[in-house]
Amino acid sequence: MTAAMPPLLAADHICVRLGGQEVLHDVSMRIARAEIVTILGPNGSGKSTLLRALLGIVPVSHGQVTRSAGLRIGYVPQKLQIDRSLPLTARRFLSLPIRHGRAETDAVLARVGVPEVTERPMAGLSGGQLQRVLLARALLTQPDILVLDEPTQGLDQPGEAAFYRLIDEVRRDTGAAVLMVSHDLHVVMSASDRVICLNGHICCEGTPRVVSGAPEYRALFGLGTQGALALYQHVHDHDHTHDHDHGHDHHHGTHGHDDGHTKDGHKTDMGQTGMVQTGEHKTGGHHHHA
Ligand SMILES: Nc1ncnc2c1ncn2[C@@H]1O[C@H](COP(=O)(O)OP(=O)(O)OP(=O)(O)O)[C@@H](O)[C@H]1O
Ligand SMILES: [Mg+2]
């Protein structure tokens, strides 16, 4: 699907064993620059483990993980232990463990839409503000790829939608790829270029529309009717204007969304238009996970 671009991150036939159990079996995937890829799957299906394997935090028992040379990763783990009793301001938090100047921390907090929290204690932030500060911290690494494990946990629906818009903006402005885990099927459908359904192995993958119609996906999430998810197929700012749907099940006039079908020999570019040249400001590897 992304054959034209060298991947930032790739897994080839990886297996991961934890506590004597194989929690990931024969998983292969890759992610290219400026792609937004979402991993979906039930609790315990290995989503966090897959991210950690890709980052090199957990070892693989079989197969291989490849990260492009000098890759800068901004990682927000699913659970971040912040001692809520520490009188730590957002500004100070952003300077841990690596110091960033005032201008830089101000700018990044404005970027994620919470300039007002700069001097507030971390313990006093709302869930949505906290998620944004965590994203800000990841952005300070000037990442080639953001790896976000359930970044919208605890957000209400408007907060969640706003968060995904922000992710999309970051991708557009910096060319960073985004690999995230989510349970939010509906929002994810509109926010991702590509979706991977995981349940210890990859059940199915593809563009959101393809995946939402896949029997494996429907089985995994126990979905009954075909129509519901199609409603969430939003229009992205892709530049292909009038690809027509060929016999898809939805019926409400969503238009022209390239779903990766190849009937006309054209594969989706997954929204990468015009973003490839940005995000090349590599200035050293001190932030990135080895
Ligand atoms: N350190 C560990 N030792 C043993 N088993 C583990 C360890 N970490 C994770 N597991 C097991 O591996 C499986 C996958 O866990 P993982 O955290 O990757 O799931 P997940 O898809 O992220 O779930 P959730 O949606 O709840 O976050 C689970 O069965 C979990 O119990
Ligand atoms: Mg998890």
PDB file of C-alpha atoms in Angstrom, residues 97-216:
ATOM      1  CA  PRO A  97      13.866  15.013  31.318  1.00  0.00           C
ATOM      2  CA  ILE A  98      15.201  17.361  28.678  1.00  0.00           C
ATOM      3  CA  ARG A  99      15.199  21.056  29.268  1.00  0.00           C
ATOM      4  CA  HIS A 100      13.279  23.259  26.845  1.00  0.00           C
ATOM      5  CA  GLY A 101      13.249  27.047  26.851  1.00  0.00           C
ATOM      6  CA  ARG A 102      10.245  29.183  27.743  1.00  0.00           C
ATOM      7  CA  ALA A 103       9.571  30.228  24.175  1.00  0.00           C
ATOM      8  CA  GLU A 104       9.576  26.639  23.050  1.00  0.00           C
ATOM      9  CA  THR A 105       7.257  25.388  25.780  1.00  0.00           C
ATOM     10  CA  ASP A 106       4.924  28.359  25.279  1.00  0.00           C
ATOM     11  CA  ALA A 107       4.797  27.690  21.561  1.00  0.00           C
ATOM     12  CA  VAL A 108       4.080  24.001  21.863  1.00  0.00           C
ATOM     13  CA  LEU A 109       1.310  24.515  24.427  1.00  0.00           C
ATOM     14  CA  ALA A 110      -0.262  27.071  22.128  1.00  0.00           C
ATOM     15  CA  ARG A 111       0.113  24.587  19.296  1.00  0.00           C
ATOM     16  CA  VAL A 112      -1.940  21.992  21.136  1.00  0.00           C
ATOM     17  CA  GLY A 113      -4.499  24.582  22.187  1.00  0.00           C
ATOM     18  CA  VAL A 114      -3.827  24.924  25.918  1.00  0.00           C
ATOM     19  CA  PRO A 115      -1.654  28.031  26.338  1.00  0.00           C
ATOM     20  CA  GLU A 116      -3.445  28.791  29.592  1.00  0.00           C
ATOM     21  CA  VAL A 117      -2.091  25.768  31.465  1.00  0.00           C
ATOM     22  CA  THR A 118       1.569  26.709  31.283  1.00  0.00           C
ATOM     23  CA  GLU A 119       2.008  27.619  34.926  1.00  0.00           C
ATOM     24  CA  ARG A 120      -0.653  25.304  36.314  1.00  0.00           C
ATOM     25  CA  PRO A 121       0.152  22.211  38.328  1.00  0.00           C
ATOM     26  CA  MET A 122      -0.151  18.978  36.373  1.00  0.00           C
ATOM     27  CA  ALA A 123      -2.382  17.598  39.107  1.00  0.00           C
ATOM     28  CA  GLY A 124      -5.000  20.243  38.401  1.00  0.00           C
ATOM     29  CA  LEU A 125      -5.378  19.638  34.688  1.00  0.00           C
ATOM     30  CA  SER A 126      -8.553  18.229  33.243  1.00  0.00           C
ATOM     31  CA  GLY A 127      -8.359  14.990  31.287  1.00  0.00           C
ATOM     32  CA  GLY A 128      -8.426  16.782  27.963  1.00  0.00           C
ATOM     33  CA  GLN A 129      -5.811  19.285  29.030  1.00  0.00           C
ATOM     34  CA  LEU A 130      -3.589  16.496  30.287  1.00  0.00           C
ATOM     35  CA  GLN A 131      -3.827  14.620  26.978  1.00  0.00           C
ATOM     36  CA  ARG A 132      -2.876  17.777  25.148  1.00  0.00           C
ATOM     37  CA  VAL A 133       0.096  18.405  27.411  1.00  0.00           C
ATOM     38  CA  LEU A 134       1.237  14.819  26.836  1.00  0.00           C
ATOM     39  CA  LEU A 135       0.965  15.387  23.106  1.00  0.00           C
ATOM     40  CA  ALA A 136       2.905  18.637  23.489  1.00  0.00           C
ATOM     41  CA  ARG A 137       5.649  16.759  25.257  1.00  0.00           C
ATOM     42  CA  ALA A 138       5.821  14.240  22.433  1.00  0.00           C
ATOM     43  CA  LEU A 139       5.894  17.050  19.880  1.00  0.00           C
ATOM     44  CA  LEU A 140       8.892  18.658  21.565  1.00  0.00           C
ATOM     45  CA  THR A 141      10.998  15.819  20.237  1.00  0.00           C
ATOM     46  CA  GLN A 142      10.177  17.035  16.704  1.00  0.00           C
ATOM     47  CA  PRO A 143       9.205  13.505  15.895  1.00  0.00           C
ATOM     48  CA  ASP A 144       9.155  11.820  12.537  1.00  0.00           C
ATOM     49  CA  ILE A 145       6.482   9.643  14.043  1.00  0.00           C
ATOM     50  CA  LEU A 146       4.076  10.079  16.912  1.00  0.00           C
ATOM     51  CA  VAL A 147       3.195   6.872  18.671  1.00  0.00           C
ATOM     52  CA  LEU A 148       0.106   7.380  20.803  1.00  0.00           C
ATOM     53  CA  ASP A 149      -1.433   4.642  22.899  1.00  0.00           C
ATOM     54  CA  GLU A 150      -5.094   5.494  23.434  1.00  0.00           C
ATOM     55  CA  PRO A 151      -4.523   9.232  23.381  1.00  0.00           C
ATOM     56  CA  THR A 152      -8.170  10.113  23.817  1.00  0.00           C
ATOM     57  CA  GLN A 153      -8.870   8.019  26.870  1.00  0.00           C
ATOM     58  CA  GLY A 154     -10.917  10.063  29.267  1.00  0.00           C
ATOM     59  CA  LEU A 155     -11.962  12.648  26.710  1.00  0.00           C
ATOM     60  CA  ASP A 156     -15.568  13.438  25.967  1.00  0.00           C
ATOM     61  CA  GLN A 157     -16.763  13.191  22.392  1.00  0.00           C
ATOM     62  CA  PRO A 158     -16.130  16.789  21.382  1.00  0.00           C
ATOM     63  CA  GLY A 159     -12.742  16.564  23.078  1.00  0.00           C
ATOM     64  CA  GLU A 160     -11.978  13.400  21.205  1.00  0.00           C
ATOM     65  CA  ALA A 161     -12.974  14.861  17.859  1.00  0.00           C
ATOM     66  CA  ALA A 162     -10.901  17.963  18.576  1.00  0.00           C
ATOM     67  CA  PHE A 163      -7.937  15.807  19.497  1.00  0.00           C
ATOM     68  CA  TYR A 164      -8.079  13.929  16.209  1.00  0.00           C
ATOM     69  CA  ARG A 165      -8.323  17.209  14.319  1.00  0.00           C
ATOM     70  CA  LEU A 166      -5.225  18.353  16.135  1.00  0.00           C
ATOM     71  CA  ILE A 167      -3.393  15.157  15.211  1.00  0.00           C
ATOM     72  CA  ASP A 168      -4.343  15.677  11.600  1.00  0.00           C
ATOM     73  CA  GLU A 169      -3.068  19.274  11.724  1.00  0.00           C
ATOM     74  CA  VAL A 170       0.222  18.167  13.209  1.00  0.00           C
ATOM     75  CA  ARG A 171       0.596  15.603  10.481  1.00  0.00           C
ATOM     76  CA  ARG A 172      -0.171  18.221   7.848  1.00  0.00           C
ATOM     77  CA  ASP A 173       2.140  20.852   9.314  1.00  0.00           C
ATOM     78  CA  THR A 174       5.115  18.709  10.239  1.00  0.00           C
ATOM     79  CA  GLY A 175       4.817  15.679   7.993  1.00  0.00           C
ATOM     80  CA  ALA A 176       5.000  13.444  11.050  1.00  0.00           C
ATOM     81  CA  ALA A 177       3.454  10.032  10.766  1.00  0.00           C
ATOM     82  CA  VAL A 178       1.022   9.001  13.472  1.00  0.00           C
ATOM     83  CA  LEU A 179       0.599   5.491  14.800  1.00  0.00           C
ATOM     84  CA  MET A 180      -2.080   5.280  17.420  1.00  0.00           C
ATOM     85  CA  VAL A 181      -4.184   2.850  19.335  1.00  0.00           C
ATOM     86  CA  SER A 182      -7.813   3.484  19.872  1.00  0.00           C
ATOM     87  CA  HIS A 183     -11.052   1.922  20.914  1.00  0.00           C
ATOM     88  CA  ASP A 184     -13.038   4.742  19.437  1.00  0.00           C
ATOM     89  CA  LEU A 185     -14.160   2.998  16.308  1.00  0.00           C
ATOM     90  CA  HIS A 186     -16.369   5.709  15.017  1.00  0.00           C
ATOM     91  CA  VAL A 187     -14.067   8.660  15.339  1.00  0.00           C
ATOM     92  CA  VAL A 188     -11.138   6.626  14.170  1.00  0.00           C
ATOM     93  CA  MET A 189     -12.930   5.802  10.990  1.00  0.00           C
ATOM     94  CA  SER A 190     -12.723   9.412   9.936  1.00  0.00           C
ATOM     95  CA  ALA A 191      -9.325  10.181  11.395  1.00  0.00           C
ATOM     96  CA  SER A 192      -7.181   7.413   9.946  1.00  0.00           C
ATOM     97  CA  ASP A 193      -5.683   6.723   6.584  1.00  0.00           C
ATOM     98  CA  ARG A 194      -5.311   3.104   7.452  1.00  0.00           C
ATOM     99  CA  VAL A 195      -6.632   0.828  10.153  1.00  0.00           C
ATOM    100  CA  ILE A 196      -5.147  -2.391  11.477  1.00  0.00           C
ATOM    101  CA  CYS A 197      -7.380  -4.735  13.440  1.00  0.00           C
ATOM    102  CA  LEU A 198      -5.416  -6.754  15.896  1.00  0.00           C
ATOM    103  CA  ASN A 199      -6.299  -9.738  17.984  1.00  0.00           C
ATOM    104  CA  GLY A 200      -2.950 -11.336  18.731  1.00  0.00           C
ATOM    105  CA  HIS A 201      -2.486 -11.359  14.993  1.00  0.00           C
ATOM    106  CA  ILE A 202      -3.646  -9.001  12.279  1.00  0.00           C
ATOM    107  CA  CYS A 203      -7.260  -9.833  11.535  1.00  0.00           C
ATOM    108  CA  CYS A 204      -7.655  -7.350   8.749  1.00  0.00           C
ATOM    109  CA  GLU A 205      -6.270  -4.050   7.619  1.00  0.00           C
ATOM    110  CA  GLY A 206      -6.806  -1.393   5.040  1.00  0.00           C
ATOM    111  CA  THR A 207      -8.455   1.936   4.618  1.00  0.00           C
ATOM    112  CA  PRO A 208     -11.229   2.619   7.112  1.00  0.00           C
ATOM    113  CA  ARG A 209     -13.919   1.923   4.589  1.00  0.00           C
ATOM    114  CA  VAL A 210     -12.461  -1.377   3.513  1.00  0.00           C
ATOM    115  CA  VAL A 211     -11.916  -2.478   7.084  1.00  0.00           C
ATOM    116  CA  SER A 212     -15.345  -1.432   8.303  1.00  0.00           C
ATOM    117  CA  GLY A 213     -16.859  -3.740   5.720  1.00  0.00           C
ATOM    118  CA  ALA A 214     -14.505  -6.638   6.369  1.00  0.00           C
ATOM    119  CA  PRO A 215     -16.109  -9.674   7.974  1.00  0.00           C
ATOM    120  CA  GLU A 216     -13.099 -10.134  10.291  1.00  0.00           C
TER     121      GLU A 216
END
